[in-house]
mmCIF file of C-alpha atoms in Angstrom:
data_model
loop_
_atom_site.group_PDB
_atom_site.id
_atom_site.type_symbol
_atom_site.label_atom_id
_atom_site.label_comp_id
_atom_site.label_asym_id
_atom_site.label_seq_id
_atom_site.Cartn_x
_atom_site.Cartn_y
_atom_site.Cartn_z
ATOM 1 C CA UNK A 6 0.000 0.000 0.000
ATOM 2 C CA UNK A 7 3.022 2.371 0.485
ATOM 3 C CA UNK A 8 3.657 2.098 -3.013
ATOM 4 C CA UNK A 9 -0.065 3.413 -4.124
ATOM 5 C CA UNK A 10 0.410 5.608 -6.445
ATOM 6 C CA UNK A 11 -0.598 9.357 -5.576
ATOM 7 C CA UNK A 12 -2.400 9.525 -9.265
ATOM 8 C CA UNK A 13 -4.938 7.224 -8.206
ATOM 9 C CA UNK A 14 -6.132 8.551 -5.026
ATOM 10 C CA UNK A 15 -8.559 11.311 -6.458
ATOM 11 C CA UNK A 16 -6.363 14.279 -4.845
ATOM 12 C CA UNK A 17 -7.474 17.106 -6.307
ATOM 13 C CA UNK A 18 -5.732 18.332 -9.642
ATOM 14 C CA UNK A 19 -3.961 21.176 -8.208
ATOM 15 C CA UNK A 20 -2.255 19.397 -5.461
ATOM 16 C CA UNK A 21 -1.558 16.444 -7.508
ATOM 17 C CA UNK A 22 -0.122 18.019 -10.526
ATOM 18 C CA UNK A 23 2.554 19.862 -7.806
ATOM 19 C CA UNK A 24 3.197 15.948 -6.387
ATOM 20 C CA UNK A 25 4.137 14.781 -9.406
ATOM 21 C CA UNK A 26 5.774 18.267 -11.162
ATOM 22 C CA UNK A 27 8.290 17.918 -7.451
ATOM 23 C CA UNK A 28 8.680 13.775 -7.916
ATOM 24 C CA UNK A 29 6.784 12.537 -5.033
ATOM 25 C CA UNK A 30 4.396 9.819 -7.237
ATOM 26 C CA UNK A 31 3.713 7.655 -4.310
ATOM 27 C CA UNK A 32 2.176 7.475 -0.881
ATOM 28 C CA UNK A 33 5.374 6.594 0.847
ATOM 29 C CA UNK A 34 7.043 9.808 -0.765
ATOM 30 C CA UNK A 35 4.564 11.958 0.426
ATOM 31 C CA UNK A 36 4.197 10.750 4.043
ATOM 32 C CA UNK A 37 8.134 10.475 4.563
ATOM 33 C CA UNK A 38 7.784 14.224 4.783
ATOM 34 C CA UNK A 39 6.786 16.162 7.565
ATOM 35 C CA UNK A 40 3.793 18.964 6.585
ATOM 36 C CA UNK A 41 6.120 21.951 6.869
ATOM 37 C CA UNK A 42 8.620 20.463 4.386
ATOM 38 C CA UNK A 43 5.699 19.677 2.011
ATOM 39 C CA UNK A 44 4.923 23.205 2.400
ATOM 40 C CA UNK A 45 8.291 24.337 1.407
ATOM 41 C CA UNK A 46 8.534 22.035 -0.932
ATOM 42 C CA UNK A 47 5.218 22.629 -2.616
ATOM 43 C CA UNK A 48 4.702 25.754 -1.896
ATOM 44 C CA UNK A 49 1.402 25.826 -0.677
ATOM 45 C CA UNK A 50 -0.459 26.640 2.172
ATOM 46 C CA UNK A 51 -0.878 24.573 6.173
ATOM 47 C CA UNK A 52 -4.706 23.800 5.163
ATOM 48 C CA UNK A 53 -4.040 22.135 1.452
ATOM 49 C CA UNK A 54 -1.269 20.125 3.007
ATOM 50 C CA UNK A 55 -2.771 18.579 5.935
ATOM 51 C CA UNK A 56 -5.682 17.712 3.353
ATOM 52 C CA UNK A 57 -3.645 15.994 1.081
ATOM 53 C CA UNK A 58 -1.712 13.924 3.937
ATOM 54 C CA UNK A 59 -4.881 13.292 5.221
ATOM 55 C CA UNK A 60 -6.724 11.685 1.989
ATOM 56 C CA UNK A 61 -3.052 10.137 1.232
ATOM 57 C CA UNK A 62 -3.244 8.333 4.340
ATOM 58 C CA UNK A 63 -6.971 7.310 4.264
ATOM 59 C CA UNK A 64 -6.346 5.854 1.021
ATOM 60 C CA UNK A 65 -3.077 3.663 2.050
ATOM 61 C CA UNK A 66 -4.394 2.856 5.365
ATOM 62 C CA UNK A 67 -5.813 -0.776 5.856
ATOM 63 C CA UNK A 68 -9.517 -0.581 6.543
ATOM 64 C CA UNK A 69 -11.032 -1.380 9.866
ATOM 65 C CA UNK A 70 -12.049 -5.028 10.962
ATOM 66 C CA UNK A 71 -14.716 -6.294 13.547
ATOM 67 C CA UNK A 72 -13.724 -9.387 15.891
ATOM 68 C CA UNK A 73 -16.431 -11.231 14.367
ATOM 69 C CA UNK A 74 -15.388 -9.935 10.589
ATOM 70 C CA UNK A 75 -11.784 -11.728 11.555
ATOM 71 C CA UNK A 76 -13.538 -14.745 13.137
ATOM 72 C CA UNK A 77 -15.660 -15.131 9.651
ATOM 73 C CA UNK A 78 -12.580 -14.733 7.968
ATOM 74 C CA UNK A 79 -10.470 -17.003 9.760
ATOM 75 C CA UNK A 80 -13.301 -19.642 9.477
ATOM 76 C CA UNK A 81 -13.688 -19.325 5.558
ATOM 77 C CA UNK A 82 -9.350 -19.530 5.853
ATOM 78 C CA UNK A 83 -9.696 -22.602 7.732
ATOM 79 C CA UNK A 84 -12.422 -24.221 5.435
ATOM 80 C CA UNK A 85 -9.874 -23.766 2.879
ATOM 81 C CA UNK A 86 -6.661 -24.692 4.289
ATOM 82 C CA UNK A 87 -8.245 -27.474 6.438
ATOM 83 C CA UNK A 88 -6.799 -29.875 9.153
ATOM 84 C CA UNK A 89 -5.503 -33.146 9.260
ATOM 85 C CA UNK A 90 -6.809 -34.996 12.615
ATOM 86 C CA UNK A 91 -4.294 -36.805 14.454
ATOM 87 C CA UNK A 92 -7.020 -39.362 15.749
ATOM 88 C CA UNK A 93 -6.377 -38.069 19.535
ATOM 89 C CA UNK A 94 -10.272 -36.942 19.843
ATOM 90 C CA UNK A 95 -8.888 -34.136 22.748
ATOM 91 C CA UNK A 96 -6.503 -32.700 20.766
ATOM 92 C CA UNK A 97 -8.189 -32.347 18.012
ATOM 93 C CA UNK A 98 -11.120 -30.850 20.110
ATOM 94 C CA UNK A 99 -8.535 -28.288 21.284
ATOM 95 C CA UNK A 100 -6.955 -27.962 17.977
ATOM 96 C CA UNK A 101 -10.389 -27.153 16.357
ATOM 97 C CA UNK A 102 -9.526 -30.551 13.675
ATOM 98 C CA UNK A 103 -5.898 -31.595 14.699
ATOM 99 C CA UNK A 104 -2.532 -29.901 13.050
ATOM 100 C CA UNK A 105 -3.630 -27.311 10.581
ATOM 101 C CA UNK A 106 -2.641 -27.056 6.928
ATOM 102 C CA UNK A 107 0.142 -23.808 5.699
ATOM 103 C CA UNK A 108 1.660 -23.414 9.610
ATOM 104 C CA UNK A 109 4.632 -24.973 11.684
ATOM 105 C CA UNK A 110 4.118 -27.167 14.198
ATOM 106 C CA UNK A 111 6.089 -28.606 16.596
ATOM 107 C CA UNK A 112 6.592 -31.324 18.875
ATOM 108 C CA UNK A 113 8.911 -31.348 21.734
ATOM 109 C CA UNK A 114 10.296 -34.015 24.229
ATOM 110 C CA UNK A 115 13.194 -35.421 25.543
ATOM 111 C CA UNK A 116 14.466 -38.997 23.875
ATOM 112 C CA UNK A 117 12.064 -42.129 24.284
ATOM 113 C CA UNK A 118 8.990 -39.712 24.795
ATOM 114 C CA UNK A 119 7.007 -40.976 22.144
ATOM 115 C CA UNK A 120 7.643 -38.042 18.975
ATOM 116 C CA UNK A 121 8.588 -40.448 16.458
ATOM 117 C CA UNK A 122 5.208 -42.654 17.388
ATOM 118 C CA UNK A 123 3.240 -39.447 16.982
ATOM 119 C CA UNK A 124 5.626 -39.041 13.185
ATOM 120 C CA UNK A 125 4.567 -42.340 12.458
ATOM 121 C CA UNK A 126 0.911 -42.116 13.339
ATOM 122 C CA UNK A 127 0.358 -38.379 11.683
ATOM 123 C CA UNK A 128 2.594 -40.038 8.117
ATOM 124 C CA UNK A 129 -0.105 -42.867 7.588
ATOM 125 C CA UNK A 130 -3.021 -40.440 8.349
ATOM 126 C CA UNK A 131 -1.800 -38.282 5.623
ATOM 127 C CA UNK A 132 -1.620 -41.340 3.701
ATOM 128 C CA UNK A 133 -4.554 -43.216 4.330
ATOM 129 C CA UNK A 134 -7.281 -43.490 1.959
ATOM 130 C CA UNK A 135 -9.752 -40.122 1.997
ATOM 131 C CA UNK A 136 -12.684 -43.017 3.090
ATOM 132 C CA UNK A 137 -11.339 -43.975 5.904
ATOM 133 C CA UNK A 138 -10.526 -40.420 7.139
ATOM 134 C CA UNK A 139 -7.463 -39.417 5.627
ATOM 135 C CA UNK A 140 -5.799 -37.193 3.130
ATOM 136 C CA UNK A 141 -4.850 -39.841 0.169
ATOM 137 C CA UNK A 142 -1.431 -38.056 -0.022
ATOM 138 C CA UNK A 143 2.035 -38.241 0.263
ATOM 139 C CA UNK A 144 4.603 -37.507 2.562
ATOM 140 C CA UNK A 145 7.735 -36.199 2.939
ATOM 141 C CA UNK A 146 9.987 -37.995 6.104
ATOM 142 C CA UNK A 147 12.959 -36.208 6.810
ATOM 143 C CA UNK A 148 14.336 -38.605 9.531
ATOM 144 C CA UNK A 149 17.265 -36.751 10.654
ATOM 145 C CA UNK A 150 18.031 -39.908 13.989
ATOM 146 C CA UNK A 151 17.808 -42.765 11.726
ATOM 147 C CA UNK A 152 14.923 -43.391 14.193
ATOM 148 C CA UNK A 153 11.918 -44.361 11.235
ATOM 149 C CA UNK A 154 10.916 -47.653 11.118
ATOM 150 C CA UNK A 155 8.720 -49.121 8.117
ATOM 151 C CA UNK A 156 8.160 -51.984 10.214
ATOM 152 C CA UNK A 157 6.809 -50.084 13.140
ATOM 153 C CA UNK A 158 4.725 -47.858 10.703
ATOM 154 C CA UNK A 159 3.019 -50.928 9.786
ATOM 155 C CA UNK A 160 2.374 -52.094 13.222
ATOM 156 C CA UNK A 161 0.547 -48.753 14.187
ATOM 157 C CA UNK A 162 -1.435 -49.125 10.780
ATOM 158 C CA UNK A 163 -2.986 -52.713 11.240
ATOM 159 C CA UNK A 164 -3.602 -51.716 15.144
ATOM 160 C CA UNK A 165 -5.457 -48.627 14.261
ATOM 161 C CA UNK A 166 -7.079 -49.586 10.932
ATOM 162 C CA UNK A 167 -6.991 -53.565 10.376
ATOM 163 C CA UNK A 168 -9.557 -53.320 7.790
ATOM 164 C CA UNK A 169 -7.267 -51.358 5.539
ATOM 165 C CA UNK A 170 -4.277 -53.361 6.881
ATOM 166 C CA UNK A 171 -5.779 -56.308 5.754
ATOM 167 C CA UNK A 172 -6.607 -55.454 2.354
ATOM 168 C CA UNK A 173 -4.058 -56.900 -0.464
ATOM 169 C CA UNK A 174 -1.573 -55.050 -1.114
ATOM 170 C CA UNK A 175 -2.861 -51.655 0.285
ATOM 171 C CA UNK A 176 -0.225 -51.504 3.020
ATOM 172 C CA UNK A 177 2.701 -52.170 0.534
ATOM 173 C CA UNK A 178 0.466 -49.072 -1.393
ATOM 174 C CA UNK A 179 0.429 -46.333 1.755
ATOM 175 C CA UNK A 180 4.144 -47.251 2.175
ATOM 176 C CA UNK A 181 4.891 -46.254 -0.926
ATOM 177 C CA UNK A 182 3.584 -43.249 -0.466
ATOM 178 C CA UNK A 183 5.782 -41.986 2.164
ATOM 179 C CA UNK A 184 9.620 -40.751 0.557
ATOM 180 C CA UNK A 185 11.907 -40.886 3.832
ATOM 181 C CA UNK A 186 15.098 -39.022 3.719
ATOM 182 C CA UNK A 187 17.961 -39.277 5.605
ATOM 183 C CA UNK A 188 20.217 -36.468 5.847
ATOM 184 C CA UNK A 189 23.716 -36.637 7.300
ATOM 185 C CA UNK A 190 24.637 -33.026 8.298
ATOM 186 C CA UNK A 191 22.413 -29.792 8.422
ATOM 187 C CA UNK A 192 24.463 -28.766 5.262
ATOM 188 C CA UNK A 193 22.997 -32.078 3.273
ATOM 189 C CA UNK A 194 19.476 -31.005 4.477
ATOM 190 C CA UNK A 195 19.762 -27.610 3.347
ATOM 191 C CA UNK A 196 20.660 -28.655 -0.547
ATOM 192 C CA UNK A 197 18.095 -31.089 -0.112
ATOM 193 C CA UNK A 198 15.303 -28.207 0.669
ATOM 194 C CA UNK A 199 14.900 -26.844 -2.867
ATOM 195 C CA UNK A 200 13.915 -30.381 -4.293
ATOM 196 C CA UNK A 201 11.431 -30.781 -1.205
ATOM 197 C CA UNK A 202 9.659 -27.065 -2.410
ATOM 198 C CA UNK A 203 9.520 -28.683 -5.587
ATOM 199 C CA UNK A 204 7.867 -32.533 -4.702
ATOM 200 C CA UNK A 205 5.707 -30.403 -2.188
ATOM 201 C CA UNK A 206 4.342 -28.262 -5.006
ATOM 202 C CA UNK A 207 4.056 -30.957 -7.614
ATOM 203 C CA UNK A 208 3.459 -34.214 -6.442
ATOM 204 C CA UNK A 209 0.433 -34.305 -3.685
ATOM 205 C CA UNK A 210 2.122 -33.830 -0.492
ATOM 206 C CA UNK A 211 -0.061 -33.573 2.464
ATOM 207 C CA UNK A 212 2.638 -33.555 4.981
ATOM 208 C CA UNK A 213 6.194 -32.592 5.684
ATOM 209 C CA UNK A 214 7.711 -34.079 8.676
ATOM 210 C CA UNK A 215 11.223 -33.265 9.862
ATOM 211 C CA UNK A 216 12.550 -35.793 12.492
ATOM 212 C CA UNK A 217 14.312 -33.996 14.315
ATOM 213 C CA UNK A 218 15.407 -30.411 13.253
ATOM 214 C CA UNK A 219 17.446 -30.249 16.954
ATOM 215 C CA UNK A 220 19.566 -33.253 15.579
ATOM 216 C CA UNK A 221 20.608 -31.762 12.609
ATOM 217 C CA UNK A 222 21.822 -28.574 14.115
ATOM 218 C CA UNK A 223 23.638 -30.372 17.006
ATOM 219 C CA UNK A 224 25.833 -32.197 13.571
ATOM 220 C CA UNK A 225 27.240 -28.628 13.749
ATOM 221 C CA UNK A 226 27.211 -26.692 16.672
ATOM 222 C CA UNK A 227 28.100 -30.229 18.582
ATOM 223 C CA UNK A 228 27.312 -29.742 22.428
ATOM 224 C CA UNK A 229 26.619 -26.155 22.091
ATOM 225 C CA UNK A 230 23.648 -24.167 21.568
ATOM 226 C CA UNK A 231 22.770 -23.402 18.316
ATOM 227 C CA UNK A 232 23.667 -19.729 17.061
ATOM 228 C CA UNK A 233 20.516 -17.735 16.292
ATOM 229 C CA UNK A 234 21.865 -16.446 13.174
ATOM 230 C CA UNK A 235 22.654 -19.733 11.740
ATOM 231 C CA UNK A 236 19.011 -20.752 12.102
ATOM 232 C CA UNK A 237 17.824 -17.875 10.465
ATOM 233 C CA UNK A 238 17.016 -19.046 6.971
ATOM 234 C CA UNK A 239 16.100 -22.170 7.450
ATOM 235 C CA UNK A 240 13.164 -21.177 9.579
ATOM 236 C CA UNK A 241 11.941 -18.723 7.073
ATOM 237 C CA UNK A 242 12.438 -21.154 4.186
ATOM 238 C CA UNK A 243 10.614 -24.177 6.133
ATOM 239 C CA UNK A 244 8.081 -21.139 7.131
ATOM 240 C CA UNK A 245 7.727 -20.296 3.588
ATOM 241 C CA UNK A 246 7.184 -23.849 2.557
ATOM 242 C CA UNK A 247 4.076 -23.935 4.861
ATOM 243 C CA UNK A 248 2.805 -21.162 3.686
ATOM 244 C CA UNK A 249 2.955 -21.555 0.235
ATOM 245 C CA UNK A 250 2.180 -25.106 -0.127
ATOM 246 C CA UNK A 251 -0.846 -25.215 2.259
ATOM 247 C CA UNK A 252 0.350 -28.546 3.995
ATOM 248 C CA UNK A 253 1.138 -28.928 7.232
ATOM 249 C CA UNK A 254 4.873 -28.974 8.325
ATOM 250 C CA UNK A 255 5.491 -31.236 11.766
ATOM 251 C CA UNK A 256 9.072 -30.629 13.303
ATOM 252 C CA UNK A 257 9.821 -32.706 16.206
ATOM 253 C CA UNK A 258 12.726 -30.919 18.627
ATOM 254 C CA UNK A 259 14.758 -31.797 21.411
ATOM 255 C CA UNK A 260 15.239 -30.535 25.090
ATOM 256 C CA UNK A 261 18.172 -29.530 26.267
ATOM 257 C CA UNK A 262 19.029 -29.179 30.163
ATOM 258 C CA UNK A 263 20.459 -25.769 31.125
ATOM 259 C CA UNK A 264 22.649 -25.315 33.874
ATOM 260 C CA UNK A 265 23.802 -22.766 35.937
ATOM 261 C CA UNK A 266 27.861 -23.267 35.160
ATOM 262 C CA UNK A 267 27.820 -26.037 32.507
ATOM 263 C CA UNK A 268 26.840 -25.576 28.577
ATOM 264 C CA UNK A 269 23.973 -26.657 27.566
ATOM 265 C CA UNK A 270 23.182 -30.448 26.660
ATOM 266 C CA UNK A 271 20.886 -32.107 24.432
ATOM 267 C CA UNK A 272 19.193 -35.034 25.122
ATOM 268 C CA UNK A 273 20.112 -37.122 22.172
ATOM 269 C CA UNK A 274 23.226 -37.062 22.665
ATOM 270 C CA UNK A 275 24.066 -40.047 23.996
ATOM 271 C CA UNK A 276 20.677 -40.770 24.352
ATOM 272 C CA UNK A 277 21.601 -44.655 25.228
ATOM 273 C CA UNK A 278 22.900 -43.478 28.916
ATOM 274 C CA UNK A 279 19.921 -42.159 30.752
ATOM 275 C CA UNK A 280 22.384 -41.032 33.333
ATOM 276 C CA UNK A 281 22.914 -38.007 31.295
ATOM 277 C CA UNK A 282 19.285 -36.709 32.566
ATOM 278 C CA UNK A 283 19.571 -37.571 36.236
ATOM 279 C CA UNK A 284 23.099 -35.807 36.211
ATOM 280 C CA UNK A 285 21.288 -32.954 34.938
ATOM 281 C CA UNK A 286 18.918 -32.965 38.160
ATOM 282 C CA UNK A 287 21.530 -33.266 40.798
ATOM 283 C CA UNK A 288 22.993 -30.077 39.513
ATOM 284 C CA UNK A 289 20.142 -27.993 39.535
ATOM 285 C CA UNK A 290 18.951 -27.943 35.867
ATOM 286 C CA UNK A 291 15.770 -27.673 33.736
ATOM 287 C CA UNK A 292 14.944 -28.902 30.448
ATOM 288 C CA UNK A 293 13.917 -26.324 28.471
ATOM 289 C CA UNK A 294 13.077 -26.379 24.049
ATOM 290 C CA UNK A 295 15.584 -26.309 21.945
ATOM 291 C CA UNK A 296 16.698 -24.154 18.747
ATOM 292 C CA UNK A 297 16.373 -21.247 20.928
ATOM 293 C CA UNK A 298 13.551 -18.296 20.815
ATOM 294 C CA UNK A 299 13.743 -17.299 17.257
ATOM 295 C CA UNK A 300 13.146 -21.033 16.640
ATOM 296 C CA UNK A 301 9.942 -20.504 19.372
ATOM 297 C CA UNK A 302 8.418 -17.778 18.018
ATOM 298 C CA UNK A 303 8.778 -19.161 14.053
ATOM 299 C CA UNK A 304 6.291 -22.291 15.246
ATOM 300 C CA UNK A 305 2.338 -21.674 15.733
ATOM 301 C CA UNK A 306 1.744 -24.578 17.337
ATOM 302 C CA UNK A 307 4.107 -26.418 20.150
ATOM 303 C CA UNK A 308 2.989 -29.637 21.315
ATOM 304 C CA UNK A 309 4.971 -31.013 24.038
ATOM 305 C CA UNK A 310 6.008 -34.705 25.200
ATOM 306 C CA UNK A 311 6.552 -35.382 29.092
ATOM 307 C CA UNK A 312 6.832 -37.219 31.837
ATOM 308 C CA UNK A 313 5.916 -36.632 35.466
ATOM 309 C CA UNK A 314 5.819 -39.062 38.237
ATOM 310 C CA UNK A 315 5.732 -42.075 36.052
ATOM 311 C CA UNK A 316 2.885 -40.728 33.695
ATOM 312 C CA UNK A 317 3.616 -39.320 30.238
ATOM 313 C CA UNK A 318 1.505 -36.050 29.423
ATOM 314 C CA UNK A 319 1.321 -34.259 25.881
ATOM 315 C CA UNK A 320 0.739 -30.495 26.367
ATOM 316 C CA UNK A 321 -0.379 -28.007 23.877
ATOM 317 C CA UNK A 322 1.956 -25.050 25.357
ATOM 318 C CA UNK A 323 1.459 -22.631 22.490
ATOM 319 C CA UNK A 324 -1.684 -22.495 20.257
ATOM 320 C CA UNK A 325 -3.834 -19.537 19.059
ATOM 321 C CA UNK A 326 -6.666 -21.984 18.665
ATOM 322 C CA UNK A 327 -6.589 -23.478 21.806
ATOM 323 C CA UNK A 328 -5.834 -22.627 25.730
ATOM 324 C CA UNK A 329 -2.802 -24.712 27.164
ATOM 325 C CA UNK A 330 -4.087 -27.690 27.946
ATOM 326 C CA UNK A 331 -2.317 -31.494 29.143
ATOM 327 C CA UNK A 332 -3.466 -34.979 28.245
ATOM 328 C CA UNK A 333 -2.049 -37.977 29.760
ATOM 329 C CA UNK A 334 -1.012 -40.587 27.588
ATOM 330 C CA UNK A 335 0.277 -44.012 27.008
ATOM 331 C CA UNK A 336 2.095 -45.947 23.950
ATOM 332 C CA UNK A 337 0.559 -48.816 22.952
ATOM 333 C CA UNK A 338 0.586 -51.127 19.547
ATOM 334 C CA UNK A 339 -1.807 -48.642 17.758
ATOM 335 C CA UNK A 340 0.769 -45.604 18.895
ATOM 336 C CA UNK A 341 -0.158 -42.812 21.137
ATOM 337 C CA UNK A 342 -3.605 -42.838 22.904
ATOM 338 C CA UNK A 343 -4.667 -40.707 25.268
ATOM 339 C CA UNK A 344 -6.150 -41.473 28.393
ATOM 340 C CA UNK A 345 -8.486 -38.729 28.819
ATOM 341 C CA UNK A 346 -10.279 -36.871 26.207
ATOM 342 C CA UNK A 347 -10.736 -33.917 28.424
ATOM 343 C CA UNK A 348 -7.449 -32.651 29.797
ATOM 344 C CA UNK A 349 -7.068 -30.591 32.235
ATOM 345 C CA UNK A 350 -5.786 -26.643 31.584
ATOM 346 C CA UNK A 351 -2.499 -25.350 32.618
ATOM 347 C CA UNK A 352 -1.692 -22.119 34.745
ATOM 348 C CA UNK A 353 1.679 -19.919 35.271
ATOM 349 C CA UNK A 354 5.264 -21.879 34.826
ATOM 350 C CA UNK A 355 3.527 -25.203 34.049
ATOM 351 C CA UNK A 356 2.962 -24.084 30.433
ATOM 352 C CA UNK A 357 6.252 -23.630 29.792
ATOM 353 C CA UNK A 358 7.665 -26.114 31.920
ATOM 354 C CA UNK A 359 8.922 -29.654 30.727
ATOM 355 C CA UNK A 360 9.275 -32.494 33.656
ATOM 356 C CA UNK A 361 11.387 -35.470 32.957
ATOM 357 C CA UNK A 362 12.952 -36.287 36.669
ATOM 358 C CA UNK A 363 14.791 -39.399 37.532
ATOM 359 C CA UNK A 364 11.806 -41.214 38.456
ATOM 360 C CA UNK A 365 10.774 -40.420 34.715
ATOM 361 C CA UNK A 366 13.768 -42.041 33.501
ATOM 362 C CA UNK A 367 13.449 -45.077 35.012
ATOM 363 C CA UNK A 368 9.618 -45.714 34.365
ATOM 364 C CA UNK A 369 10.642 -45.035 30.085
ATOM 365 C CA UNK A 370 13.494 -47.549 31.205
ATOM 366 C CA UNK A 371 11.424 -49.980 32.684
ATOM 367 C CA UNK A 372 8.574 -50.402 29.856
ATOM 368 C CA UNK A 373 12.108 -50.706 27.698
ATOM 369 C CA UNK A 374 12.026 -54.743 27.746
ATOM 370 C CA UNK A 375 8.318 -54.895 27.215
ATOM 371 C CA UNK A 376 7.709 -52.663 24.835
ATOM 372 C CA UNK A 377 10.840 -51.633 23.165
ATOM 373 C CA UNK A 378 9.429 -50.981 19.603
ATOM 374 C CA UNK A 379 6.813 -48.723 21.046
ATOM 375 C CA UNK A 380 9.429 -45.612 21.921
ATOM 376 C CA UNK A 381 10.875 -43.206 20.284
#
């Protein structure tokens, strides 16, 4: 609007023909000027001046909206862009139809949590057959851990829907389907992105899932934080990629615990000894997100993954749909279900707050030998 031109704004002719005779042809011209220099410089009276600024900036100025003009509009949006349910009936109560189409969301919790199930899960939704309540598309796997399993896909798939499952051939079908790539180093990723704008674009994906974006920084930065800057385009180029391709984008990222005198640590690194997060405890430390608060504020939906006196809890911590809300949870052969469709809502440093105590640890450790395939 800044660049409106001043000859379409029905100024009158005198004051428009001095605009243009002086070079100022566009609403941003004339309003970089204060109404004494456009005096000088136009050589015209207080009264025809303050005029013209004032019909300039009527015209460039973005008309006035109602809350329930903005709720109508962000319906219609919404109708448009759509959701695609994640088959957790509370959160996709909360999330008014599950992760939404065009934005980032992401999914945070320390190692063995249960983010990969939830990757799993959401990939064969997106693939599933538009009958049985899915999107009939592809999907893009980044899996930056090495952590995706075909095997366990399947698992989930004839748990949760054995009447596809046991259809010829039709889980061979949603497999194929889902493109998984494995990148070795943030810098691989990064030529990689390009080629993903163009499959998202031209080939039917419904989702874009990056496994973990945490992991593929830490090939870099190694056991310290990530530098903001460094981050910088690839949020607004897996922003953009959203946004332009209406699907939705899931990002799964890590905690790290932060200490008072001792660099940060993530929690996939050496994710084998759980010793690493009950150190962290003794030396008064909190888990925190992360990729940092650039990385926060870039997402517009976080979804986080915890654990807290031997129950696991997914939290929506950040949603403008939605208040912040927990759910407990469990894994089970069919993935993540939740054990209450209601939740309960969260107040003050609870929001923010991710638990994973030593307690935590050795409940995840102890369902290890029973249900090994079930974590991740």
């Amino acid at each position: 609007m800044a660049n409106k031109l001043i000859s379409e704004m029905g100024l009158p002719k005198s004051i428009a023909n001095v605009l243009s005779a002086r070079n100022i042809r566009t609403a941003k011209e004339a309003l970089s000027l204060t109404e004494f220099d456009l005096m000088e410089l136009l050589d015209v009276g207080l009264a025809e001046v303050t005029s013209a600024v004032a019909h300039i900036s009527a015209a460039v100025s973005p008309p006035c909206q109602t809350a329930l003009s903005l709720m109508e509009q962000r319906i219609k949006n919404e109708e448009f862009s759509g959701h695609i349910p994640t088959k957790l009936n509370g959160l996709d109560e909360a999330l008014c139809g599950g992760i939404p189409f065009g934005v980032l969301t992401e999914l945070v919790g320390p190692a063995g949590i249960g983010k990969t199930q939830f990757c799993l899960k959401m990939a064969l939704l997106a693939s599933l057959p538009v009958r049985y309540g899915g999107l009939n598309g592809r999907v893009i796997y980044i899996d930056a851990e090495s952590k995706f399993s075909s095997r366990r896909m399947i698992e989930i798939g004839a748990s949760s829907f054995p009447e596809i499952f046991n259809m010829q051939g039709m889980a061979r079908e949603m497999a194929g389907r889902i493109v998984v790539l494995q990148p070795t180093s943030l810098s691989e990723f990064t030529e990689s992105l390009q080629q993903i704008k163009v499959s998202l674009l031209q080939h039917e994906v419904k989702l874009l899932i990056i496994d973990s974006m945490a992991a593929l920084i830490s090939v870099e930065h190694g056991q310290q934080a990530p530098r903001q800057q460094s981050l910088g385009w690839h949020i607004s180029f897996i922003k953009s990629l959203a946004e332009f391709s209406r699907v939705p984008v899931l990002v799964t990222n890590q905690v790290r615990s932060q200490h008072r005198d001792q660099a940060p640590q993530y929690s996939f690194q050496d994710s084998s000894n759980a010793g690493d997060l009950e150190r962290a405890d003794k030396y008064d430390s909190r888990l925190v997100a992360a990729l940092g608060i650039n990385w926060a504020h870039a997402v517009t939906i976080r979804l986080v993954l915890e654990a807290k006196s031997g129950q696991r809890y997914l939290k929506v911590a950040k949603s403008p749909l939605s208040p912040p809300l927990a759910f407990p949870f469990i894994i089970t052969s069919s993935g993540i279900s939740l054990l209450d469709d209601e939740g309960f809502e969260l107040r003050g440093q609870e929001i923010s707050t991710i638990h994973f105590q030593e307690s935590d640890t050795r409940m995840l450790n102890a369902g290890h030998n029973d249900i090994t395939k079930f974590n991740g």
